[in-house]
PDB file of C-alpha atoms in Angstrom:
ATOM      1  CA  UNK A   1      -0.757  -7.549  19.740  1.00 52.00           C
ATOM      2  CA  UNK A   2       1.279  -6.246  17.074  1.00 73.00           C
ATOM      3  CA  UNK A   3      -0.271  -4.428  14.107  1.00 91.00           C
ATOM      4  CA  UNK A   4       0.054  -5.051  10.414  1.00 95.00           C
ATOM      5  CA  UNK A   5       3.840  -5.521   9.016  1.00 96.00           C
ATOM      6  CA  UNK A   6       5.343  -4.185   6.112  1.00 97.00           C
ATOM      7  CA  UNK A   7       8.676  -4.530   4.416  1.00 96.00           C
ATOM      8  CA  UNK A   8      11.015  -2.868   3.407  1.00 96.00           C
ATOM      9  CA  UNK A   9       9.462   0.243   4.410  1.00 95.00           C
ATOM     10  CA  UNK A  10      11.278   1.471   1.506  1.00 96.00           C
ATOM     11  CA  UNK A  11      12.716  -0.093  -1.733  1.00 97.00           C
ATOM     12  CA  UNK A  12      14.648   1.501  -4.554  1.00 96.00           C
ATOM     13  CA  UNK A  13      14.512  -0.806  -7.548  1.00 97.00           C
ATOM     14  CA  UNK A  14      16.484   0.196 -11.266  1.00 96.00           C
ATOM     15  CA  UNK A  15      13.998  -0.177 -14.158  1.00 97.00           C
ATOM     16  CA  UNK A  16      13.461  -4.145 -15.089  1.00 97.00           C
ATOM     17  CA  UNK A  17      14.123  -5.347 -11.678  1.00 97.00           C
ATOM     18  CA  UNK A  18      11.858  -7.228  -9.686  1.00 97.00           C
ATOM     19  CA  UNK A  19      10.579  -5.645  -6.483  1.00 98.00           C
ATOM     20  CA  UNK A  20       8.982  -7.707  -3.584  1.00 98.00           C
ATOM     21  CA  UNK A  21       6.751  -6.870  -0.845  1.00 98.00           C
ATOM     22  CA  UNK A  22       6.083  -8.303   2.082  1.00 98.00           C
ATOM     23  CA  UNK A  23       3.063  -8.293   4.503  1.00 97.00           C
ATOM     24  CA  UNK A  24       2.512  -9.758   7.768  1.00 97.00           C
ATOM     25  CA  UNK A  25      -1.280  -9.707   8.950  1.00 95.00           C
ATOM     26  CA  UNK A  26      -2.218  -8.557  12.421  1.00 93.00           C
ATOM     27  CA  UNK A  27      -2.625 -11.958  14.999  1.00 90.00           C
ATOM     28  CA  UNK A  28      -5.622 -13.863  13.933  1.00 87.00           C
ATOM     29  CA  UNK A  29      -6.511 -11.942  10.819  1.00 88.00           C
ATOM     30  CA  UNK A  30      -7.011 -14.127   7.547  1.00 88.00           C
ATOM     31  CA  UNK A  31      -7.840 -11.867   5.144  1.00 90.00           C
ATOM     32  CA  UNK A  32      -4.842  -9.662   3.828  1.00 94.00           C
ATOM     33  CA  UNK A  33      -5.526  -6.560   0.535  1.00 94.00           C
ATOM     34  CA  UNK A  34      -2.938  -4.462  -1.143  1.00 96.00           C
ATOM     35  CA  UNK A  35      -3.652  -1.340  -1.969  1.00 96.00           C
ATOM     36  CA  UNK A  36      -1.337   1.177  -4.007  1.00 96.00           C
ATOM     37  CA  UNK A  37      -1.380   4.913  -3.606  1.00 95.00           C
ATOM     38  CA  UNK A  38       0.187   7.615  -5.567  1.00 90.00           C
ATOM     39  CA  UNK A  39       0.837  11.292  -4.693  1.00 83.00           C
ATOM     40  CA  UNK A  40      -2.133  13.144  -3.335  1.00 79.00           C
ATOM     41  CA  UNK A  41      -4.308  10.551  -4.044  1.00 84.00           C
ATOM     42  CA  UNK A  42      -6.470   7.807  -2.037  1.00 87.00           C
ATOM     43  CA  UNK A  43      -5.347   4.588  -2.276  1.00 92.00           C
ATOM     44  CA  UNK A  44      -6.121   1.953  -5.122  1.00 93.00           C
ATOM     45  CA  UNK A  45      -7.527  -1.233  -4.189  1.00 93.00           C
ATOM     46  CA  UNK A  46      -5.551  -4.274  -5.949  1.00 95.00           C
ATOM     47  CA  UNK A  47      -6.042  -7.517  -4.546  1.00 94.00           C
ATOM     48  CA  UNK A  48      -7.555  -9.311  -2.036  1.00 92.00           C
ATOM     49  CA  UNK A  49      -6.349 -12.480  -0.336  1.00 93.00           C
ATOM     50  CA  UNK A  50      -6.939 -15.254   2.206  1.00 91.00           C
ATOM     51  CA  UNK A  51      -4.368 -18.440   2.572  1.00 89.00           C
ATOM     52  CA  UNK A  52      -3.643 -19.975  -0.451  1.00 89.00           C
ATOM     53  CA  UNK A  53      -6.875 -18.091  -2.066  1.00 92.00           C
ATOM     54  CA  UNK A  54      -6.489 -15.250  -4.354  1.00 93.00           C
ATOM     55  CA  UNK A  55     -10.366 -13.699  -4.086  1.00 89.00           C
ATOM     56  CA  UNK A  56     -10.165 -11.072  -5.797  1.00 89.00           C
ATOM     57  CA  UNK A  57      -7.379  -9.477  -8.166  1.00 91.00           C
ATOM     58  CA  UNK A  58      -9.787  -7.295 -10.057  1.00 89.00           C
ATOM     59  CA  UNK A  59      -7.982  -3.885  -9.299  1.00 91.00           C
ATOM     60  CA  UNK A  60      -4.258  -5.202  -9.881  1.00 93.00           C
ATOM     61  CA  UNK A  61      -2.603  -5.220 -13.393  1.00 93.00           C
ATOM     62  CA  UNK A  62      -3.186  -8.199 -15.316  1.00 91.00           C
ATOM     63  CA  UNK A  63       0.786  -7.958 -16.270  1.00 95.00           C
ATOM     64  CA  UNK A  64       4.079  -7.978 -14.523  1.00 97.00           C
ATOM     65  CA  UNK A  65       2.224  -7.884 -10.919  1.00 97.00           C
ATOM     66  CA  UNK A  66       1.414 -10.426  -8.608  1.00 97.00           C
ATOM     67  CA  UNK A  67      -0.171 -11.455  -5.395  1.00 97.00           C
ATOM     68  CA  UNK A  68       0.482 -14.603  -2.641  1.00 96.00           C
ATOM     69  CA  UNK A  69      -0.512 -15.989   0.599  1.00 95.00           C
ATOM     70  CA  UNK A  70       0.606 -19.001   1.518  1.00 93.00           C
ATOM     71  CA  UNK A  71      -0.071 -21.058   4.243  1.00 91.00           C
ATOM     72  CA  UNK A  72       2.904 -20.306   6.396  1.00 91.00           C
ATOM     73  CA  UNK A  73       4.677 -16.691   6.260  1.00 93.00           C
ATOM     74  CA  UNK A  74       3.619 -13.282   4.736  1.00 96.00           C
ATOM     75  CA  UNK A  75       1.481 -12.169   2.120  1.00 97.00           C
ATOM     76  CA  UNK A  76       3.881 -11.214  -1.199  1.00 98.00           C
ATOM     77  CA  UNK A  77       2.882  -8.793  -3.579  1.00 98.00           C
ATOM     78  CA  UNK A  78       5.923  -9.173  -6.552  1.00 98.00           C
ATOM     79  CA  UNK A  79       6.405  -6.408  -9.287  1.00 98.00           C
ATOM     80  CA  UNK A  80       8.763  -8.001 -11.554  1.00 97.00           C
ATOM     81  CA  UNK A  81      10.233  -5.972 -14.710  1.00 97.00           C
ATOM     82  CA  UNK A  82       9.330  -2.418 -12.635  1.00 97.00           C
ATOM     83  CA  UNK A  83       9.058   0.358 -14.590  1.00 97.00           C
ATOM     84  CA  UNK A  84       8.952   4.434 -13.468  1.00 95.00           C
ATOM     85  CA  UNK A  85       5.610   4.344 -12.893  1.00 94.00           C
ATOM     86  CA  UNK A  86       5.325   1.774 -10.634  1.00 96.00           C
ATOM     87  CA  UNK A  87       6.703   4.059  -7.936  1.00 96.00           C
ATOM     88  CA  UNK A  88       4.373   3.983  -5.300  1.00 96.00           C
ATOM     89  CA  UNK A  89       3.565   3.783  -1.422  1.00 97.00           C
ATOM     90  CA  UNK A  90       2.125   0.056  -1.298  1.00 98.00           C
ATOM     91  CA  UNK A  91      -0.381  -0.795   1.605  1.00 97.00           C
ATOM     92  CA  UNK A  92      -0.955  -3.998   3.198  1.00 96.00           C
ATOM     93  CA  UNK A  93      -4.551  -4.296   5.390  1.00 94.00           C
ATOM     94  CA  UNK A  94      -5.671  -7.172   7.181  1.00 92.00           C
ATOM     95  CA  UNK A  95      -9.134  -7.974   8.561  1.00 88.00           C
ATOM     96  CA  UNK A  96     -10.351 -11.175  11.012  1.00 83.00           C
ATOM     97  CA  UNK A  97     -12.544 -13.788   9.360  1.00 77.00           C
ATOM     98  CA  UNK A  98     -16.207 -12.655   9.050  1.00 67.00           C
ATOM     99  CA  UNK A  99     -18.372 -13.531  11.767  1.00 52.00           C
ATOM    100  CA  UNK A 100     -20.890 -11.396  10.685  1.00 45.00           C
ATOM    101  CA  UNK A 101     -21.701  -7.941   9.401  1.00 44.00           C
ATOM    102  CA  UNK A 102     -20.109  -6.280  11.641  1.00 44.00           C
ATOM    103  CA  UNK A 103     -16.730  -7.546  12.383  1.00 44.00           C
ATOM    104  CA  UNK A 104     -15.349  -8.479   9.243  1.00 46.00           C
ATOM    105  CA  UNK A 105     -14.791  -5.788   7.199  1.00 63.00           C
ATOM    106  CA  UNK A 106     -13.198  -3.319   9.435  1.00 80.00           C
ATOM    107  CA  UNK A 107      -9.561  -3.264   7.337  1.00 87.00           C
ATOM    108  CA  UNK A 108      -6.512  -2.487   9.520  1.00 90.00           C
ATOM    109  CA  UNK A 109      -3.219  -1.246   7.277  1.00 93.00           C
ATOM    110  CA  UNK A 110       0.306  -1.412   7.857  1.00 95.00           C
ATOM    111  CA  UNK A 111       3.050   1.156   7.384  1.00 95.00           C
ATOM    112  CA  UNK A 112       3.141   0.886   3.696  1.00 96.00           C
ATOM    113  CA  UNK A 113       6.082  -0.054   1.240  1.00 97.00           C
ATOM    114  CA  UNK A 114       7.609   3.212  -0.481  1.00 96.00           C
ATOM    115  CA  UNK A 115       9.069   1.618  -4.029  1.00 97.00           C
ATOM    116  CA  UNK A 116      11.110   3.963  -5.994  1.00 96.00           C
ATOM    117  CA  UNK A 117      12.129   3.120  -9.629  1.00 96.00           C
ATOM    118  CA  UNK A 118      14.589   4.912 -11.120  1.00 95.00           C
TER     119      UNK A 118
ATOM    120  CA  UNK B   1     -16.323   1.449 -11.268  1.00 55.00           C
ATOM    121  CA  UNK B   2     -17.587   2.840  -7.931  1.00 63.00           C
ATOM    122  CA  UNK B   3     -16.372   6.511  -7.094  1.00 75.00           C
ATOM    123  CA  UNK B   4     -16.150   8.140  -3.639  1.00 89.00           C
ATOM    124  CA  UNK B   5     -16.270  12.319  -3.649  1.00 94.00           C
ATOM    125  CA  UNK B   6     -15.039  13.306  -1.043  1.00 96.00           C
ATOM    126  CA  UNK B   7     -15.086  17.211   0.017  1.00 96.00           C
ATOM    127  CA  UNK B   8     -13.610  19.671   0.796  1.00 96.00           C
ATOM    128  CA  UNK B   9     -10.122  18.446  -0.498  1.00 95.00           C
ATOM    129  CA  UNK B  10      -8.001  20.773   1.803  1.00 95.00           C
ATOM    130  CA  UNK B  11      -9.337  22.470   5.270  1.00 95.00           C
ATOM    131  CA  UNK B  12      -7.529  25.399   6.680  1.00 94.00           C
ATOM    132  CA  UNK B  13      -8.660  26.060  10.250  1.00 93.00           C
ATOM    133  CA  UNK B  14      -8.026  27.732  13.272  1.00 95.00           C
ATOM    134  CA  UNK B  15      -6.789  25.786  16.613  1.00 94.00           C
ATOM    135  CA  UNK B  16     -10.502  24.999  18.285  1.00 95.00           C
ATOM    136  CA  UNK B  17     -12.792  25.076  15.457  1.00 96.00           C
ATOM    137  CA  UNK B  18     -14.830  22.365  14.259  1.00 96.00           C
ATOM    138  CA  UNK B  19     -14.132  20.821  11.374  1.00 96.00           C
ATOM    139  CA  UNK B  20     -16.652  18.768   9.259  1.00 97.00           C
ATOM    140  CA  UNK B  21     -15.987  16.903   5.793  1.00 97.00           C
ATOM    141  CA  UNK B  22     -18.185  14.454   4.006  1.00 96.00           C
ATOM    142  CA  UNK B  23     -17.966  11.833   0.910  1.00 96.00           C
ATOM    143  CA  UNK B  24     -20.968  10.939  -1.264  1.00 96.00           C
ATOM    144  CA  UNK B  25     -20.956   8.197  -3.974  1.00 93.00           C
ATOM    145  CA  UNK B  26     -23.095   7.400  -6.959  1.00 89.00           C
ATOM    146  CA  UNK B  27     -23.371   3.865  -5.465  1.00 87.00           C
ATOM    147  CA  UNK B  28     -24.273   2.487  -1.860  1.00 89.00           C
ATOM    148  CA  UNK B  29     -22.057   0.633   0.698  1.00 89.00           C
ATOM    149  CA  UNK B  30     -22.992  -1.805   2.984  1.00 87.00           C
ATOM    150  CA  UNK B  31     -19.854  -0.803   5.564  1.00 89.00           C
ATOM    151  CA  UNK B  32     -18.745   3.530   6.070  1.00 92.00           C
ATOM    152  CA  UNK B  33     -14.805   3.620   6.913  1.00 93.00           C
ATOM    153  CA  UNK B  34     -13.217   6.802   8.168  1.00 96.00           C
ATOM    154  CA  UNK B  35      -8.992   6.619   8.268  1.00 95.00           C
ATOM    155  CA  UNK B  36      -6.480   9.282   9.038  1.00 96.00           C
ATOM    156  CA  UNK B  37      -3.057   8.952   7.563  1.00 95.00           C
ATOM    157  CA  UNK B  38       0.285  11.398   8.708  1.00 93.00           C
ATOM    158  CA  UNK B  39       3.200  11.643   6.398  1.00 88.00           C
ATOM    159  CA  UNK B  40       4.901   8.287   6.059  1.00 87.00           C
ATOM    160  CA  UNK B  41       2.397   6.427   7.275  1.00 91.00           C
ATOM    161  CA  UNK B  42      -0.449   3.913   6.440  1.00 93.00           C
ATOM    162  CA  UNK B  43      -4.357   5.284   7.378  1.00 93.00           C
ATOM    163  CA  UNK B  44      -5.230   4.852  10.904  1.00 94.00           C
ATOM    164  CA  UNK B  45      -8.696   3.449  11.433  1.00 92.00           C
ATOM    165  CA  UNK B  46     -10.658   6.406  12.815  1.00 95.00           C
ATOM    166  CA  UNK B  47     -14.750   5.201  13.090  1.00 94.00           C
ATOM    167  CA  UNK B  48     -16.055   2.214  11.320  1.00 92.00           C
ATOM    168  CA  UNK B  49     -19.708   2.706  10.135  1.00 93.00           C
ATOM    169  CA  UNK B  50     -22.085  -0.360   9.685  1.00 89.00           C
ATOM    170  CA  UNK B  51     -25.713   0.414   9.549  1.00 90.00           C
ATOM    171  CA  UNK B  52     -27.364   2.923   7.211  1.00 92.00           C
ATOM    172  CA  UNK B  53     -28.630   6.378  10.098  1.00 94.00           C
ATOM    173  CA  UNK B  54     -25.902   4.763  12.080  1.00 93.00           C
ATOM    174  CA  UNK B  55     -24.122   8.026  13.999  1.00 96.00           C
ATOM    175  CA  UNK B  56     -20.750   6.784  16.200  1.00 95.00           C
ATOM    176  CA  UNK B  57     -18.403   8.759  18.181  1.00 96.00           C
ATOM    177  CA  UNK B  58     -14.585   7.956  19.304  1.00 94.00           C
ATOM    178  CA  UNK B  59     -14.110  11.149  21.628  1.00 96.00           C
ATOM    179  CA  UNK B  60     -13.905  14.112  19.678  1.00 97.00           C
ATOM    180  CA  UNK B  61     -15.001  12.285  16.524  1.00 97.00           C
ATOM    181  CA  UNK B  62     -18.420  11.830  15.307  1.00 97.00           C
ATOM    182  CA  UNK B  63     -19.282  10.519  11.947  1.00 97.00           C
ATOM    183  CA  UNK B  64     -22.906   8.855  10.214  1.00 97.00           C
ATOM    184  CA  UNK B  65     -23.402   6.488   7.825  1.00 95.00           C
ATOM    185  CA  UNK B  66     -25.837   8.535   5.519  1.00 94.00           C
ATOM    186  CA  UNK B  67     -29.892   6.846   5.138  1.00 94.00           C
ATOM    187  CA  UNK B  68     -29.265   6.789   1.459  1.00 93.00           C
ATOM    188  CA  UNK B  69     -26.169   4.345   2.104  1.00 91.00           C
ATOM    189  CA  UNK B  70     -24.192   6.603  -0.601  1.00 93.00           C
ATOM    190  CA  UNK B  71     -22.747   9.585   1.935  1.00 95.00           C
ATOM    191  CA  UNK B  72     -20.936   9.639   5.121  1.00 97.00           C
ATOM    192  CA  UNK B  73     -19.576  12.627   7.449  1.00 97.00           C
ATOM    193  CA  UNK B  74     -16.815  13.189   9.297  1.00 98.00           C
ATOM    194  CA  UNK B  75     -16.915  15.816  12.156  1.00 97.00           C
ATOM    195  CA  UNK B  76     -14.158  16.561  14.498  1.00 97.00           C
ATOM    196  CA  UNK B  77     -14.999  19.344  17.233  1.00 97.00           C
ATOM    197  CA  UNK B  78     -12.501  21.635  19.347  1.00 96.00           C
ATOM    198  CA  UNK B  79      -9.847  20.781  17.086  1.00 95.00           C
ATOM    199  CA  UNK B  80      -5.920  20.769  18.121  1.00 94.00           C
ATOM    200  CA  UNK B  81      -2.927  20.480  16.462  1.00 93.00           C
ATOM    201  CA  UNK B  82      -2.235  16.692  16.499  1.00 93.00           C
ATOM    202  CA  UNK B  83      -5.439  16.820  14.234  1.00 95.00           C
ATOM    203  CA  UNK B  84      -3.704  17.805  11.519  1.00 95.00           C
ATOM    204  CA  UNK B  85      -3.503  15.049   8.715  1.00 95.00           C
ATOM    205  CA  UNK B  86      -5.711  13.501   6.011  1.00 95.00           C
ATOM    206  CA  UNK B  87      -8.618  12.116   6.246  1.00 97.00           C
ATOM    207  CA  UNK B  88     -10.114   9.379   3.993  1.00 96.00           C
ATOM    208  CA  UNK B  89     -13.653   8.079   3.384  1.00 95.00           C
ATOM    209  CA  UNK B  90     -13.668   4.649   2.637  1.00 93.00           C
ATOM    210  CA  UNK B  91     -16.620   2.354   1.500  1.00 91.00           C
ATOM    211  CA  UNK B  92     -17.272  -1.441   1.286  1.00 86.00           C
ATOM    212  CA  UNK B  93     -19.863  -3.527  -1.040  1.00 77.00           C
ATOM    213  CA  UNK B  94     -19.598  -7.040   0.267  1.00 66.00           C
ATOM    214  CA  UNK B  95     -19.940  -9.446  -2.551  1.00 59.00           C
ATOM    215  CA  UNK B  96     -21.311 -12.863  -2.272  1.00 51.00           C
ATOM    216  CA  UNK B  97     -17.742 -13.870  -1.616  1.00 48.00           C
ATOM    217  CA  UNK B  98     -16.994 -12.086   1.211  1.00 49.00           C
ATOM    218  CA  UNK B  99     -15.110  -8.610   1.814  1.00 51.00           C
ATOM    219  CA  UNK B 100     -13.517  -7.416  -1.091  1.00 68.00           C
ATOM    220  CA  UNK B 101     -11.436  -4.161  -1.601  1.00 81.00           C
ATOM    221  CA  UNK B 102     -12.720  -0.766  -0.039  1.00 87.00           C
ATOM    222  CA  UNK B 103     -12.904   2.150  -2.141  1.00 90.00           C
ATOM    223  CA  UNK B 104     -11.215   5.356  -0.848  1.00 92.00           C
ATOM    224  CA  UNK B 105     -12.123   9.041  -1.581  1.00 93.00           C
ATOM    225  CA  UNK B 106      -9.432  11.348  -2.439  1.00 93.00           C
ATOM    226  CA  UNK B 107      -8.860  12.682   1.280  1.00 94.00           C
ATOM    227  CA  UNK B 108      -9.288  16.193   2.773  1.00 96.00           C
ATOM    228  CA  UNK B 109      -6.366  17.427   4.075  1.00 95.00           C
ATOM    229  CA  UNK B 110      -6.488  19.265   7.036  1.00 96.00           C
ATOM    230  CA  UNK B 111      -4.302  22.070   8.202  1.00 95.00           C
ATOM    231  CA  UNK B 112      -4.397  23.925  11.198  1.00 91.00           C
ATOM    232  CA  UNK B 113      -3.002  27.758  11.597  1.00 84.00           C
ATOM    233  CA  UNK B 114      -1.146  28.858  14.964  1.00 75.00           C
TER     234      UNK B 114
END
């Protein structure tokens, strides 16, 4: 059963280009988050996502960012207009569809994205 | 917003010590996550914590979901070098909704010394 998928592992956009990300949940998981994480730091919850459903987008910036899953093929997280300090290791985690208290919350993450603006 | 401290931020220990780290919060969590993460690499579920008292092992690993339901520990005993890595705390509120996004602690990075 193959884990979370991320890619490009790593991206290198120029200032005012558009970067996309793309995240493949594990087998049977419905639920996909992105999280960003900087330097040294823990990572930033953004948005979370079931098909078609944003549920919540509270931690993602209201501008130039944005979040998908469709019905059929990954999870996209777009950056368009990318600026320096949008350079970031981007995390993908999926997790099953609740059943209960204990099985739904348990967030697996991929490899991460690695976006460098210059 | 909900914070996550989580101490010490670096560890620097010798090859078969225990280690121990912990996070508190000024809020409670229905759901304790402990992740490791190497270079390059997203966090690798370590122990998942559901039950406030709740104390789970995964072989060397033992960590507790603190009574309060705002702290958690991490311990890790006879430690070897593949240990070596950060750690992160991470804590889930459900909402009505459903799961939302887990708040992470700043990591403790752990170092071993030959």
């Amino acid at each position: 059963n193959a884990g979370v998928m991320q890619n490009p592992r790593h991206l290198v956009r120029r200032r005012g280009q558009e970067a996309r990300l793309r995240c493949s949940p594990m087998k049977g998981h419905s639920h996909v988050y992105w999280y960003r994480q900087l330097p040294e730091e823990g990572l930033k919850f953004m948005v979370y996502l079931q098909k078609e459903n944003i549920i919540d987008e509270s931690g993602m910036p209201k501008e130039r960012f944005s979040a998908e899953f469709p019905k059929e093929g990954p999870s996209i997280l777009r950056i368009q207009q990318v600026v320096r300090g949008d350079s970031a290791a981007y995390f993908c985690a999926s997790s099953p569809p609740s059943l209960g208290v204990s099985s739904g919350e348990t967030q697996y993450f991929g490899p991460g994205t690695r976006l460098l603006v210059l | 917003g909900q914070q996550l401290n989580q101490s010490p931020q670096s560890m620097f220990i010798q090859e078969g010590e225990d280690v121990s780290m912990n996070c508190t919060s000024s809020s409670i969590f229905n759901t304790w996550l402990w992740y490791k993460q190497d270079p390059g690499e997203g966090p690798v579920l370590l122990i998942a914590l559901y039950k406030a008292g709740e104390l789970t092992s995964n072989g060397r690993l033992t960590a507790q979901f603190g009574i309060t339901r705002k702290d958690s520990f991490l311990n890790i005993s006879a430690s070897i070098p593949s240990d070596v890595g950060i750690y992160f705390c991470a804590g889930l509120l459900l909402s009505g909704g459903g799961a939302d996004g887990l708040t992470f602690g700043k990591g403790t990075h752990l170092i071993i010394q030959p």
